[in-house]
């Protein structure tokens, strides 16, 4: 009998022994204490406090109050059994005016405590440096368009590396440059609420690529030991239509659709940022009427992993066009030309969706990660995956979330297939640990394994919490 046949979660068989199981969060979404203990204002403090910007006019002023409740939260993480916790540092909590010459000792103390408490429970801290909360004062001085912001960011990154590298190995520089630029600077539903045109918006991605590369160099220069640096990217990931017959054409079409920059996907694609900072090459921006970047060789200092925030993808099938060229080649044979045109498969009525109406497409975890790995050849961290449900307390005082368990089973099984096919996946950070402030959607959308009653700040582990704990435990047992 196969050693894995008795597993409750048979799909775990493909996950490598050193796989990291964790959860993720970000400062603005969980910390609260927005103006306490010397913290400076961020663009999110400003933006969410302007009436009309956020669903129900909610703000992150208090959020999950993790600033005061981190001990309880980390103890719960320990109970969950995770071995890693991805969280972000609020830049203005550490450097209230963004500049490196004025540090806030309360901020230092707070992040020291998070790191030390995690380590006390053998939870590996994974630090994100920029999860969208730019110091407001820097935005007022031109934000990412001002080269000084990039200098200050790399000084902040260097400080974090120098200070924490004795205790923290993993760092993500920037979270989702795609969403920062698109929702923050183009569509304007995120801070700082700008409506720039395509050219200026893509320029934000370019500036973020500079910030990333400068930070990577600065961090390595002062690290006290070998540190692992990456970033978290998000974007369209496609999967082939004929998964059963694994048609090569459909596979190729899905790959092409994933990485071709078009007028429809430039706001939400991996390659504009990732090709520059990983491959040192400009994505083809001429296809959207812009100049290619000519400085990509400066943007790609070596990094150690690529983080992917994976939520949903799109099914694609191939249309093959064969045409005979009007002339023959030298050997006299007819010159056959053959193209694959990717076609997006329409989602039918009633397609499964999460509470945020995001389509449920687990296959993207398999094919998407394979495409990413084939292109960038870096170990992949799933830096985020999860779904929003409108969870609520049941009469029995518990939070039952079978949808989340079903979703995660599907996505993780598909991730196992990517691993089986050869993609190197280093870890999985569930988004999120607790419910939290979901940006312009406010608090209605709940992504957590732990329910938060925002009136009392009581934490209630959902059924999915216990399920994830079982997964991690079975993984542990099956590897010993
Ligand atoms: C990506 C972002 O990084 C995170 O902040 C957000 O809450 C989740 N996706 C869900 O939308």
Short mmCIF file of C-alpha atoms in Angstrom, two decimals, residues 132-329:
data_model
loop_
_atom_site.label_atom_id
_atom_site.label_comp_id
_atom_site.label_asym_id
_atom_site.label_seq_id
_atom_site.Cartn_x
_atom_site.Cartn_y
_atom_site.Cartn_z
CA UNK A 132 0.94 50.26 0.61
CA UNK A 133 1.15 52.61 3.63
CA UNK A 134 3.46 55.27 2.21
CA UNK A 135 4.25 58.06 4.69
CA UNK A 136 1.85 60.87 3.81
CA UNK A 137 4.58 63.45 3.99
CA UNK A 138 6.45 61.71 1.18
CA UNK A 139 3.33 61.56 -0.97
CA UNK A 140 2.98 65.32 -0.42
CA UNK A 141 6.48 65.75 -1.83
CA UNK A 142 5.72 63.88 -5.06
CA UNK A 143 5.45 60.31 -3.76
CA UNK A 144 7.02 57.61 -5.91
CA UNK A 145 7.76 60.10 -8.70
CA UNK A 146 10.22 61.86 -6.42
CA UNK A 147 13.59 60.03 -6.49
CA UNK A 148 14.04 60.99 -2.86
CA UNK A 149 11.21 58.61 -1.92
CA UNK A 150 13.22 55.79 -3.47
CA UNK A 151 16.31 56.86 -1.51
CA UNK A 152 14.35 57.01 1.72
CA UNK A 153 12.78 53.63 1.01
CA UNK A 154 16.15 52.00 0.53
CA UNK A 155 17.44 53.67 3.71
CA UNK A 156 14.42 52.31 5.60
CA UNK A 157 15.01 48.86 4.04
CA UNK A 158 18.67 48.95 5.02
CA UNK A 159 17.77 49.87 8.59
CA UNK A 160 15.33 46.93 8.78
CA UNK A 161 17.94 44.55 7.39
CA UNK A 162 20.66 45.74 9.72
CA UNK A 163 18.40 45.67 12.74
CA UNK A 164 16.49 42.42 12.15
CA UNK A 165 18.76 40.21 10.06
CA UNK A 166 20.13 38.47 13.15
CA UNK A 167 16.58 37.19 13.75
CA UNK A 168 14.75 37.45 10.42
CA UNK A 169 15.81 35.69 7.23
CA UNK A 170 12.95 36.40 4.80
CA UNK A 171 11.94 39.78 3.37
CA UNK A 172 9.51 40.96 0.68
CA UNK A 173 10.33 44.43 -0.55
CA UNK A 174 7.09 45.50 -2.19
CA UNK A 175 3.63 44.03 -2.10
CA UNK A 176 1.71 43.99 -5.39
CA UNK A 177 3.18 46.80 -7.48
CA UNK A 178 0.32 46.05 -9.87
CA UNK A 179 -2.39 46.97 -7.37
CA UNK A 180 -0.48 49.94 -5.97
CA UNK A 181 -0.26 51.46 -9.42
CA UNK A 182 -3.62 50.48 -10.83
CA UNK A 183 -6.00 50.94 -7.91
CA UNK A 184 -4.00 53.73 -6.22
CA UNK A 185 -2.86 55.83 -9.15
CA UNK A 186 -5.11 54.93 -12.11
CA UNK A 187 -8.57 53.92 -10.96
CA UNK A 188 -8.20 55.85 -7.70
CA UNK A 189 -10.16 53.56 -5.38
CA UNK A 190 -7.08 53.01 -3.19
CA UNK A 191 -4.82 55.58 -1.58
CA UNK A 192 -3.69 58.04 -2.72
CA UNK A 193 -6.78 58.09 -4.95
CA UNK A 194 -5.16 59.38 -8.15
CA UNK A 195 -6.43 59.10 -11.70
CA UNK A 196 -3.29 59.10 -13.81
CA UNK A 197 -3.21 58.01 -17.43
CA UNK A 198 -1.68 54.74 -18.59
CA UNK A 199 1.77 56.15 -19.25
CA UNK A 200 2.12 57.76 -15.82
CA UNK A 201 0.64 54.71 -14.11
CA UNK A 202 3.17 52.39 -15.75
CA UNK A 203 5.82 54.88 -14.66
CA UNK A 204 4.76 54.20 -11.05
CA UNK A 205 5.55 50.50 -11.63
CA UNK A 206 8.91 51.56 -13.04
CA UNK A 207 9.64 53.69 -9.96
CA UNK A 208 8.65 50.79 -7.71
CA UNK A 209 11.06 48.56 -9.63
CA UNK A 210 13.80 51.10 -8.89
CA UNK A 211 12.78 51.22 -5.24
CA UNK A 212 12.87 47.42 -5.04
CA UNK A 213 16.29 47.06 -6.64
CA UNK A 214 17.87 49.83 -4.62
CA UNK A 215 16.44 48.34 -1.44
CA UNK A 216 17.73 44.84 -2.28
CA UNK A 217 21.26 46.17 -2.76
CA UNK A 218 21.13 48.27 0.39
CA UNK A 219 19.76 45.41 2.49
CA UNK A 220 22.41 42.93 1.36
CA UNK A 221 25.17 45.42 2.07
CA UNK A 222 24.34 45.64 5.77
CA UNK A 223 22.76 42.25 6.56
CA UNK A 224 24.37 40.42 9.45
CA UNK A 225 23.86 37.05 7.81
CA UNK A 226 22.57 35.53 4.60
CA UNK A 227 19.07 36.90 4.08
CA UNK A 228 16.47 35.86 1.51
CA UNK A 229 14.81 38.66 -0.42
CA UNK A 230 11.89 38.67 -2.81
CA UNK A 231 8.73 40.67 -3.46
CA UNK A 232 5.03 39.81 -3.84
CA UNK A 233 3.53 40.06 -7.30
CA UNK A 234 -0.01 39.59 -8.49
CA UNK A 235 -1.65 39.50 -11.88
CA UNK A 236 -3.53 37.50 -14.38
CA UNK A 237 -2.65 33.79 -14.45
CA UNK A 238 -4.31 31.63 -17.06
CA UNK A 239 -4.94 27.93 -17.30
CA UNK A 240 -5.65 25.75 -20.31
CA UNK A 241 -9.14 24.74 -21.19
CA UNK A 242 -8.53 21.12 -22.04
CA UNK A 243 -6.82 20.14 -18.83
CA UNK A 244 -7.78 16.49 -19.24
CA UNK A 245 -6.26 15.94 -22.63
CA UNK A 246 -3.55 18.46 -21.71
CA UNK A 247 -3.51 19.86 -25.20
CA UNK A 248 -0.21 21.51 -25.91
CA UNK A 249 -1.94 24.19 -27.90
CA UNK A 250 -4.21 25.16 -25.03
CA UNK A 251 -1.27 25.08 -22.66
CA UNK A 252 0.69 27.38 -24.95
CA UNK A 253 -2.31 29.64 -25.40
CA UNK A 254 -2.68 29.96 -21.62
CA UNK A 255 0.99 30.79 -21.26
CA UNK A 256 0.82 33.39 -24.04
CA UNK A 257 -2.31 34.95 -22.54
CA UNK A 258 -0.65 35.10 -19.13
CA UNK A 259 2.42 36.99 -20.24
CA UNK A 260 1.37 39.07 -23.25
CA UNK A 261 0.90 42.71 -22.36
CA UNK A 262 -2.32 44.05 -23.82
CA UNK A 263 -4.67 46.98 -23.41
CA UNK A 264 -6.87 44.67 -21.36
CA UNK A 265 -4.30 43.41 -18.89
CA UNK A 266 -1.48 45.94 -18.42
CA UNK A 267 -2.95 46.99 -15.06
CA UNK A 268 -2.97 43.45 -13.75
CA UNK A 269 -0.09 41.43 -15.17
CA UNK A 270 3.07 39.99 -13.69
CA UNK A 271 5.53 40.64 -16.48
CA UNK A 272 5.86 44.44 -16.45
CA UNK A 273 7.38 44.41 -12.98
CA UNK A 274 8.78 40.86 -12.82
CA UNK A 275 10.55 40.75 -16.20
CA UNK A 276 12.40 43.92 -15.24
CA UNK A 277 13.44 42.99 -11.72
CA UNK A 278 14.00 39.27 -12.24
CA UNK A 279 15.09 38.93 -15.87
CA UNK A 280 16.56 42.39 -16.34
CA UNK A 281 14.41 42.82 -19.46
CA UNK A 282 11.64 45.15 -20.37
CA UNK A 283 8.25 43.61 -21.04
CA UNK A 284 6.97 44.59 -24.48
CA UNK A 285 5.32 47.91 -23.72
CA UNK A 286 5.12 48.93 -27.37
CA UNK A 287 2.10 46.65 -27.62
CA UNK A 288 0.29 49.16 -25.39
CA UNK A 289 1.74 52.19 -27.15
CA UNK A 290 4.54 52.97 -24.65
CA UNK A 291 8.33 52.96 -24.84
CA UNK A 292 10.14 49.92 -23.48
CA UNK A 293 12.24 50.52 -20.36
CA UNK A 294 15.92 50.80 -21.24
CA UNK A 295 17.42 50.60 -17.75
CA UNK A 296 16.34 47.10 -16.74
CA UNK A 297 19.91 45.90 -16.26
CA UNK A 298 20.07 48.18 -13.19
CA UNK A 299 16.84 46.81 -11.80
CA UNK A 300 17.67 43.16 -11.28
CA UNK A 301 20.09 42.50 -8.43
CA UNK A 302 19.85 38.78 -7.61
CA UNK A 303 16.93 37.84 -5.39
CA UNK A 304 16.05 34.56 -3.71
CA UNK A 305 12.37 33.96 -4.34
CA UNK A 306 9.36 35.33 -6.10
CA UNK A 307 6.21 35.82 -4.05
CA UNK A 308 2.88 35.32 -5.77
CA UNK A 309 -0.43 36.51 -4.38
CA UNK A 310 -2.79 34.05 -6.04
CA UNK A 311 -6.53 34.45 -6.01
CA UNK A 312 -8.09 33.69 -9.37
CA UNK A 313 -7.27 33.15 -13.00
CA UNK A 314 -8.80 32.71 -16.39
CA UNK A 315 -9.47 29.71 -18.59
CA UNK A 316 -7.96 29.99 -22.06
CA UNK A 317 -8.17 27.84 -25.17
CA UNK A 318 -6.17 27.96 -28.35
CA UNK A 319 -7.29 28.83 -31.80
CA UNK A 320 -4.68 27.61 -34.24
CA UNK A 321 -4.41 29.35 -37.55
CA UNK A 322 -2.51 27.52 -40.26
CA UNK A 323 -1.75 29.37 -43.42
CA UNK A 324 0.44 28.61 -46.39
CA UNK A 325 2.76 31.43 -47.25
CA UNK A 326 2.47 32.68 -50.82
CA UNK A 327 6.05 31.66 -51.63
CA UNK A 328 8.18 28.51 -51.23
CA UNK A 329 11.32 28.26 -49.20
#
